[in-house]
Tab-separated table of C-alpha atoms in Angstrom:
chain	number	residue	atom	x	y	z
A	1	UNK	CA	24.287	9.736	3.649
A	2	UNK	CA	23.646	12.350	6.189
A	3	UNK	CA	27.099	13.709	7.540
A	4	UNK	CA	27.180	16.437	10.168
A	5	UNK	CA	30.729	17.080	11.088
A	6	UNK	CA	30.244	19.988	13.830
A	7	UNK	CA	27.813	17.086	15.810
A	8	UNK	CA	27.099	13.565	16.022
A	9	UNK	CA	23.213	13.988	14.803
A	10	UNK	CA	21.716	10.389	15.725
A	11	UNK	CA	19.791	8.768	12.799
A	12	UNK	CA	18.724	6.111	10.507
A	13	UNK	CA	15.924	3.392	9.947
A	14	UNK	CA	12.740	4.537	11.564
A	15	UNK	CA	10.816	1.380	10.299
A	16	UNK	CA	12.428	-1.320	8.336
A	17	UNK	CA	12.038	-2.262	4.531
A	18	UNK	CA	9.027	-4.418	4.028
A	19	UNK	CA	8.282	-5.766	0.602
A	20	UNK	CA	4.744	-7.704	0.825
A	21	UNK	CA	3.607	-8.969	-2.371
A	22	UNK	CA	0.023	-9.625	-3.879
A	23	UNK	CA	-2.524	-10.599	-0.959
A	24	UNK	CA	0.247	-10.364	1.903
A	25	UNK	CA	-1.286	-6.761	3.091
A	26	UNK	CA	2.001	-5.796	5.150
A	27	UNK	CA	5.068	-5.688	7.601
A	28	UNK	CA	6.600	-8.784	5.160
A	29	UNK	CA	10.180	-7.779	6.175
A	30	UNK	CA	11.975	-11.139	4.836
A	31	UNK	CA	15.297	-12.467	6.766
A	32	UNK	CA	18.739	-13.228	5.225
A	33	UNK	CA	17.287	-17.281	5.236
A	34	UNK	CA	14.458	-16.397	2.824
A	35	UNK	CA	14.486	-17.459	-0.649
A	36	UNK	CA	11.156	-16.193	-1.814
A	37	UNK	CA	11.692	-14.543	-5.488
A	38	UNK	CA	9.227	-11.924	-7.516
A	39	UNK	CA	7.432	-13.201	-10.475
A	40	UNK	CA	6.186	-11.344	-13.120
A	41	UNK	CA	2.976	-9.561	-12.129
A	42	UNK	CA	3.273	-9.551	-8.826
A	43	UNK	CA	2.014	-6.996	-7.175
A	44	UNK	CA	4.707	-5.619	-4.391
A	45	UNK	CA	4.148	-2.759	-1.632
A	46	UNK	CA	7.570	-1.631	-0.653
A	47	UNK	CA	7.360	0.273	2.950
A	48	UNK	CA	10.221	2.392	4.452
A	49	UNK	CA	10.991	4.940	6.976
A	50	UNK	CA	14.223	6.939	8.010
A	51	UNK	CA	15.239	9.713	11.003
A	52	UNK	CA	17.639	12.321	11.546
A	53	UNK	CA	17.816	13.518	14.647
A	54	UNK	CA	14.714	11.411	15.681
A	55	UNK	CA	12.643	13.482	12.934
A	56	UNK	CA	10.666	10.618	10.877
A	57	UNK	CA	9.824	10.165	7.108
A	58	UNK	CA	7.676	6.953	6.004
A	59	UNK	CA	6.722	6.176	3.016
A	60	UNK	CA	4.937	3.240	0.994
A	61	UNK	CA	4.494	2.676	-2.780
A	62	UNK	CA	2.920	-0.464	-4.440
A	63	UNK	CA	4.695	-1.551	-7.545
A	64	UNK	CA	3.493	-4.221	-10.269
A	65	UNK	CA	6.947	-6.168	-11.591
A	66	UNK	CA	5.869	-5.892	-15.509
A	67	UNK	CA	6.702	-3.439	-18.277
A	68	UNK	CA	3.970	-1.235	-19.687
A	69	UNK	CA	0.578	-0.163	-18.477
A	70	UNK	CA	-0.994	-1.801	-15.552
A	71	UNK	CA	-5.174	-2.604	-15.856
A	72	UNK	CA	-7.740	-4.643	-14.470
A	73	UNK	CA	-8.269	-5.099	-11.039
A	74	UNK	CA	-4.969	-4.167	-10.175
A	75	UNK	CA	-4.976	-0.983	-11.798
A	76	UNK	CA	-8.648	-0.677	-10.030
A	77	UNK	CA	-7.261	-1.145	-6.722
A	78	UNK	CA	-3.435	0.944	-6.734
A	79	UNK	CA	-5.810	3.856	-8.224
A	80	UNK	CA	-8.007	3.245	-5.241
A	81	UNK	CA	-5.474	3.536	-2.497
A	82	UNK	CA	-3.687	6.240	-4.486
A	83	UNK	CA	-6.876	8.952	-4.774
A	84	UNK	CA	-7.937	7.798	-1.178
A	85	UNK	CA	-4.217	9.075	-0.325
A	86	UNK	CA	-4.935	12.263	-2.478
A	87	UNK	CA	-7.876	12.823	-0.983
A	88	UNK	CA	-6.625	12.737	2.636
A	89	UNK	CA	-3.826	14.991	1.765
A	90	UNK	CA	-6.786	17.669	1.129
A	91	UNK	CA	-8.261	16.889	4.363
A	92	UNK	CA	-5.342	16.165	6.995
A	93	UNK	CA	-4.926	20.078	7.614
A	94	UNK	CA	-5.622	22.376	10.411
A	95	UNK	CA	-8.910	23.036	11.837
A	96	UNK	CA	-10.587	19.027	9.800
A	97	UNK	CA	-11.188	15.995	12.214
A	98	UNK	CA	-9.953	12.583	11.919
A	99	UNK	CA	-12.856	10.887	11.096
A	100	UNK	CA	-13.606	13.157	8.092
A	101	UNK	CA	-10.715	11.686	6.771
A	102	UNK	CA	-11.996	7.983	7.927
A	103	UNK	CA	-15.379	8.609	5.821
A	104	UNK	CA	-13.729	10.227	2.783
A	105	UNK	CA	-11.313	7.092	2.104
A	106	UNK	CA	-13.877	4.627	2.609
A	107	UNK	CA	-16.011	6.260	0.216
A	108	UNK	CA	-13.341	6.789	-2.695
A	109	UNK	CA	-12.512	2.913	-2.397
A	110	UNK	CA	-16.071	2.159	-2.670
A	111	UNK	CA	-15.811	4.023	-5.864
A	112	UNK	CA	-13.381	1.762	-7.467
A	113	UNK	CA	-15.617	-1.458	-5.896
A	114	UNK	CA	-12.116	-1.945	-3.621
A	115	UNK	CA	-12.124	-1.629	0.727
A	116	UNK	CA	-9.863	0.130	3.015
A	117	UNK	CA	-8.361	-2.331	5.148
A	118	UNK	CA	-9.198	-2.655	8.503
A	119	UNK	CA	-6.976	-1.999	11.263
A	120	UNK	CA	-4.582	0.206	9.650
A	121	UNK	CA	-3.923	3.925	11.549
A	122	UNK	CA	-2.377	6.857	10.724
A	123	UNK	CA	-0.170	7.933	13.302
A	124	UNK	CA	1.052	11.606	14.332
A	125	UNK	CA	4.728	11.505	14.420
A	126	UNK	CA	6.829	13.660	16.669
A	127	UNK	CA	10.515	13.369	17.256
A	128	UNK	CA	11.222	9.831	18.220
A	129	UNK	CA	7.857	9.060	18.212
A	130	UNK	CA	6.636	6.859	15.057
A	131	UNK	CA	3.071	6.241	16.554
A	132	UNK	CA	1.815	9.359	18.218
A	133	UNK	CA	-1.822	10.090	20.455
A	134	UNK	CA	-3.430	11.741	17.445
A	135	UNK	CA	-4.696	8.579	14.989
A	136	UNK	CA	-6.761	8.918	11.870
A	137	UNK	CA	-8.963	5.664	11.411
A	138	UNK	CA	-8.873	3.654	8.199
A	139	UNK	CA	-12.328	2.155	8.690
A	140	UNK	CA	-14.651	2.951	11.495
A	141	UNK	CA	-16.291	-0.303	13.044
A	142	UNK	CA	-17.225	-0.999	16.959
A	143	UNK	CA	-14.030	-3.104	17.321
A	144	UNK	CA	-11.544	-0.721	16.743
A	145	UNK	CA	-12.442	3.328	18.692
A	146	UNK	CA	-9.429	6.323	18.396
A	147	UNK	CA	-10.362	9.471	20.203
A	148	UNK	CA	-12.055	12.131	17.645
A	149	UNK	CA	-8.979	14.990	17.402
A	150	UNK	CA	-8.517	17.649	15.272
A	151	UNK	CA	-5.833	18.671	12.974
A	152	UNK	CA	-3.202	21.688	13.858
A	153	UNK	CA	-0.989	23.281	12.615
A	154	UNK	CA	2.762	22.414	13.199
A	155	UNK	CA	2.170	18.968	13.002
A	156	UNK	CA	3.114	15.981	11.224
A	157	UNK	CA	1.299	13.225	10.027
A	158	UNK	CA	2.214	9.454	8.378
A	159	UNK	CA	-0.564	8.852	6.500
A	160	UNK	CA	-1.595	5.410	5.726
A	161	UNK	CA	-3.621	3.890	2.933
A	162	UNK	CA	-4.259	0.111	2.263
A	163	UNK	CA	-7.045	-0.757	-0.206
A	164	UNK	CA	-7.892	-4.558	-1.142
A	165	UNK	CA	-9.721	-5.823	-4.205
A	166	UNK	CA	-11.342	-8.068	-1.236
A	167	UNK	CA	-12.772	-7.885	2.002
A	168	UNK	CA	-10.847	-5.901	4.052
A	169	UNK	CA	-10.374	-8.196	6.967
A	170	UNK	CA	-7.093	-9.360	7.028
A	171	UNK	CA	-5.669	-12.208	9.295
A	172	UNK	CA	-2.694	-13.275	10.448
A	173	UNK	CA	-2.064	-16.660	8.895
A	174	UNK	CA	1.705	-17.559	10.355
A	175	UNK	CA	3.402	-15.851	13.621
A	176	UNK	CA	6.441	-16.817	12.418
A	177	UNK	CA	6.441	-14.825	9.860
A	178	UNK	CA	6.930	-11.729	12.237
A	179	UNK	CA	10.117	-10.046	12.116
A	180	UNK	CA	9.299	-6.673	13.063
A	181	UNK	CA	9.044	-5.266	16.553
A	182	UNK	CA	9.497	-2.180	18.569
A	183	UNK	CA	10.315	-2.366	22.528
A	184	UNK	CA	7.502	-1.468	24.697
A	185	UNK	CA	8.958	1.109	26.860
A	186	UNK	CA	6.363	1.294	29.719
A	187	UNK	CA	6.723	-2.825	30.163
A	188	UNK	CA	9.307	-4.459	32.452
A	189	UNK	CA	9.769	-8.181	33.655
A	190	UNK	CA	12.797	-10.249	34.526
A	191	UNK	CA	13.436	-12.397	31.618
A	192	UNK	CA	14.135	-16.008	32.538
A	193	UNK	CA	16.255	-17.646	29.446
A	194	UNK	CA	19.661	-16.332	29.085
A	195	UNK	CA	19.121	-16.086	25.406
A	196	UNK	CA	16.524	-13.927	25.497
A	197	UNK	CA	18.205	-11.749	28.025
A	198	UNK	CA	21.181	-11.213	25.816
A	199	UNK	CA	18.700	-10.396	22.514
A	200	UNK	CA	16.605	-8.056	24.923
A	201	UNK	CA	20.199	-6.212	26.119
A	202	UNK	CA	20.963	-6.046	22.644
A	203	UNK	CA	17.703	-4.410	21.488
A	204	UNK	CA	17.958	-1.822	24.251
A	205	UNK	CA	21.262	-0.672	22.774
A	206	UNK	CA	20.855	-0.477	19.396
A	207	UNK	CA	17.079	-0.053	19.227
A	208	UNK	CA	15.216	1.411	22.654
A	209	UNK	CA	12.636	3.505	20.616
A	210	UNK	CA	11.925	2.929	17.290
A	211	UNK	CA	10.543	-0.312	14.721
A	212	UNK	CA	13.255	-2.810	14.266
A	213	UNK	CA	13.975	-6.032	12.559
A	214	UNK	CA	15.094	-9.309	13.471
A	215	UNK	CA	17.224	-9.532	10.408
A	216	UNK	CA	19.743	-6.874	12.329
A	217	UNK	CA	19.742	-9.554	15.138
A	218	UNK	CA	21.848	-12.837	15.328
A	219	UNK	CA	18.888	-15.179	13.264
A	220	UNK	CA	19.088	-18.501	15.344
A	221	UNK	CA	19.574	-17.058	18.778
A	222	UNK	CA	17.085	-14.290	17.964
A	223	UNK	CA	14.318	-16.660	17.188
A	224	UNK	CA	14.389	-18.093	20.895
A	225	UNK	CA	14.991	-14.923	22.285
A	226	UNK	CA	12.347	-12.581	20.782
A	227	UNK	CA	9.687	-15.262	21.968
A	228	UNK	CA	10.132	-14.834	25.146
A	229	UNK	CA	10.252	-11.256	24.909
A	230	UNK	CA	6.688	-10.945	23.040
A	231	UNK	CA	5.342	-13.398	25.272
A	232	UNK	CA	6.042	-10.923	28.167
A	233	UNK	CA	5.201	-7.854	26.316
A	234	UNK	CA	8.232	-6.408	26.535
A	235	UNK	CA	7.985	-5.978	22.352
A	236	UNK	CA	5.293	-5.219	20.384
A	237	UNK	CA	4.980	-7.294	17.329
A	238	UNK	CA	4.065	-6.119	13.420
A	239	UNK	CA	2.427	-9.267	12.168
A	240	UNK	CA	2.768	-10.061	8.735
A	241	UNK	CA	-0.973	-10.275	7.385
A	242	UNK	CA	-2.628	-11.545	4.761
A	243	UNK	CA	-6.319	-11.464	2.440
A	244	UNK	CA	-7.517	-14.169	0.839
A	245	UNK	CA	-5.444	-15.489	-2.148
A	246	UNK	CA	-6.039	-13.975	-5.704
A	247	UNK	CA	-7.203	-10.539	-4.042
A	248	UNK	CA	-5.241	-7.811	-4.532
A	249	UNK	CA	-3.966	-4.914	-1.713
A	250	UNK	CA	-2.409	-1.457	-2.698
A	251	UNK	CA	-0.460	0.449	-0.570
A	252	UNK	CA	0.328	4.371	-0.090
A	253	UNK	CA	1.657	6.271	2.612
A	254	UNK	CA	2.900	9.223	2.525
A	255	UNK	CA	4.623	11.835	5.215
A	256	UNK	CA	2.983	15.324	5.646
A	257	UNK	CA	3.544	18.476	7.205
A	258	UNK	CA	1.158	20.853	8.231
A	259	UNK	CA	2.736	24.219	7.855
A	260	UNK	CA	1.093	27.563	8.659
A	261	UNK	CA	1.428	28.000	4.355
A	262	UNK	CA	-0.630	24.624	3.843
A	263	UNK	CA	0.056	20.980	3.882
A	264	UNK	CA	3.907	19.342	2.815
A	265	UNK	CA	3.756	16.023	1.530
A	266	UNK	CA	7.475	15.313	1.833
A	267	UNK	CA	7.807	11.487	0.680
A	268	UNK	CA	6.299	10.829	-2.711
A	269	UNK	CA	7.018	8.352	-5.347
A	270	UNK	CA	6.075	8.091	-8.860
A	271	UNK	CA	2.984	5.898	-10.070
A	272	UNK	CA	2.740	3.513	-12.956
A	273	UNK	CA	1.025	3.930	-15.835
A	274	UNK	CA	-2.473	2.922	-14.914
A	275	UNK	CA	-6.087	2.052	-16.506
A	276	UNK	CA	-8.812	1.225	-14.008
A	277	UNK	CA	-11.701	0.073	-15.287
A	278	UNK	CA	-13.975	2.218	-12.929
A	279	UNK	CA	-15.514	5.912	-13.613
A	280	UNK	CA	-15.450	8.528	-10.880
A	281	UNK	CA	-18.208	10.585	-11.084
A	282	UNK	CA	-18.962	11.360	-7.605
A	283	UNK	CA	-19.317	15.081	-7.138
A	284	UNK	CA	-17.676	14.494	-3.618
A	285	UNK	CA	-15.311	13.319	-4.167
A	286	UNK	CA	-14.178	15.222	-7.585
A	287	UNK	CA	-14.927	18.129	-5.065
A	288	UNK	CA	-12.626	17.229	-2.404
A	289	UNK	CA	-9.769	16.681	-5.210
A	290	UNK	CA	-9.985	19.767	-6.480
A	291	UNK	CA	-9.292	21.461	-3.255
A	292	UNK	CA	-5.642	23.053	-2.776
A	293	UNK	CA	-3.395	21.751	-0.549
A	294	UNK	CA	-2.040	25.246	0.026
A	295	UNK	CA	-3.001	28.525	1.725
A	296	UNK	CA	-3.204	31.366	-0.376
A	297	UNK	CA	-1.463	34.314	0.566
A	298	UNK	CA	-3.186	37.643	1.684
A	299	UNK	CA	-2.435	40.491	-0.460
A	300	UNK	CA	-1.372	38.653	-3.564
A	301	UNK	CA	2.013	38.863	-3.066
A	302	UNK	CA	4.430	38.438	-6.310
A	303	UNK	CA	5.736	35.276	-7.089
A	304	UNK	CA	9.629	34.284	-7.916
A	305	UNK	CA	10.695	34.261	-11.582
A	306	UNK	CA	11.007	30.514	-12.440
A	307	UNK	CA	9.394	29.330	-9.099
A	308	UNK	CA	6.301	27.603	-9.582
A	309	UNK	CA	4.186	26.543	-6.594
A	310	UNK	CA	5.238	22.519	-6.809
A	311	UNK	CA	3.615	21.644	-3.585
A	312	UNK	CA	-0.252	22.848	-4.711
A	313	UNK	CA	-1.797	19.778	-5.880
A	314	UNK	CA	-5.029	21.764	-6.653
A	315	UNK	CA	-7.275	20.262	-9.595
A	316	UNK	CA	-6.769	16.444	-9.079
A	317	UNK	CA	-8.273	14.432	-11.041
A	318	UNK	CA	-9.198	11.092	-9.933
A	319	UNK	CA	-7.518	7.839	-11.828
A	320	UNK	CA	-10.218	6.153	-13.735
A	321	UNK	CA	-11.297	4.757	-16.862
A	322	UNK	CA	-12.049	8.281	-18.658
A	323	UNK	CA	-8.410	8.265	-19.279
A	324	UNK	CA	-6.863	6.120	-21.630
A	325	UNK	CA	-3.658	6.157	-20.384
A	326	UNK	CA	-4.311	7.139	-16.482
A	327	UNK	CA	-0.831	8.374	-14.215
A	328	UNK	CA	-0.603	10.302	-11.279
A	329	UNK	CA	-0.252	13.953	-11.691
């Protein structure tokens, strides 16, 4: 939809539409051979991300396909990942640490008896760059280490939350369920099938930097091709991963700026109507939602008729039970 006529501006996908539904935790980016259909009540997490000009947006919502207000468990755990991603909207600014942000989103999903997912990292994005140096953790353990960094301003952050009514520890049941990829620059090697040569040329065209899917690829020569390829390191696989059937996962991302004026959560999408069945009454974390997500200006300067200040989300409340009929603010 983006037209610049005085100059070709490159853009488009930055990461490809995944729809993973119920346990399936993410990257389920299905090819034109799938016939897999939603039921009612399943539980979907839609994930997207676009560019212009190399400049990314993500964004991830979770979705349940029925009419009317959403409870239980699943209410328990879409409230959980969405006050985990409130919370780390208050505390990805300049001057926190990562791993403030790695405690506070454990403990809010502990709140609603749901885990963070292991594995998952939020990346610092910078122009053509999707997964950039600076990482916030999702759960600390001795397996996984990021450096400890701290937040400044000018930046911009994909933030990633993934809570699960189960464990936490999600495997990877299937590799060929893996469509998604992105070419590792910094590997080379001399690819032996001529099928996999073409698919490689043809990735370095249309897709040298940035996520891609195999749907955008010729299916049945892609398949022999792209195994060759991972098995060589030239890509980097998303795997498609799962927790244990009849749990739950919830899934928000969201794309944030950090301006010298506060923080810019520029991707958002709308919740359901939700009723947990847990209570928040952790001072903690009721204290870290009712920070502001926006610098106050020196001086008091005069606001513009008709202008309200959209962007400060001061005086969340968390989703819980308290509220009868529980949406996001």
């Amino acid at each position: 939809m983006y037209k610049n006529a005085k100059r070709k501006i490159e853009r488009g996908v930055a990461f490809p539409t995944c729809l993973s539904v119920n346990n399936t935790v993410c990257h389920f980016s299905p090819l034109a051979s799938d016939t897999s259909e939603l039921q009612e009540g399943d539980m979907v997490k839609i994930d997207m991300g676009c560019h212009i000009d190399g400049f990314i947006a993500v964004v991830a919502h979770t979705h349940v396909v029925q009419e009317g207000l959403v409870n239980d468990r699943k209410a328990d755990v879409i409230a959980a990942a969405n006050t985990a991603a409130e919370v780390a909207l208050r505390l990805v600014r300049p001057g926190k640490k990562n791993k403030d942000v790695t405690d506070a989103i454990q403990k809010v999903a502990a709140a609603y008896d749901c885990k963070i997912v292991e594995g998952v990292l939020s990346h610092q994005l910078k122009q053509f760059v999707i997964d950039g140096n600076k990482v916030i953790l999702s759960v600390s353990n001795p397996d996984t280490r990021v450096d400890d960094a701290e937040f400044e301003e000018n930046e911009v952050y994909a933030v990633d939350i993934v809570a699960s009514t189960g464990e936490g520890k999600p495997k990877l049941l299937d590799e060929k369920q893996t469509t998604i990829y992105k070419r590792a620059v910094d590997k080379n090697y001399h690819l032996k099938m001529k099928t996999s040569r073409f698919i490689f040329s043809e990735i370095n065209q249309k897709f040298p930097i940035l996520p891609f899917t195999a749907r955008a690829l010729e299916e049945k020569r892609a398949r022999l091709g792209l195994v060759e390829c991972v098995n060589h390191d030239l890509l980097q696989p998303y795997p498609v991963l799962h927790e244990k059937p009849g749990d739950y996962v919830a899934h928000i991302k969201f794309t944030v700026l950090l301006m010298p004026n506060g923080s810019d959560r520029i991707t958002l999408h709308p919740m359901q109507k939700l009723q947990p069945t847990k209570t928040i009454d952790d001072p903690e974390i009721k204290g870290w939602l009712a920070l502001g997500t926006k610098t106050k200006k020196k001086g008091g300067g005069k606001k513009k008729k008709g202008k309200k200040n959209e962007g400060d989300k001061a005086d969340a409340e968390p989703m819980d039970a308290s509220k009868t009929d529980a949406a996001a603010s």
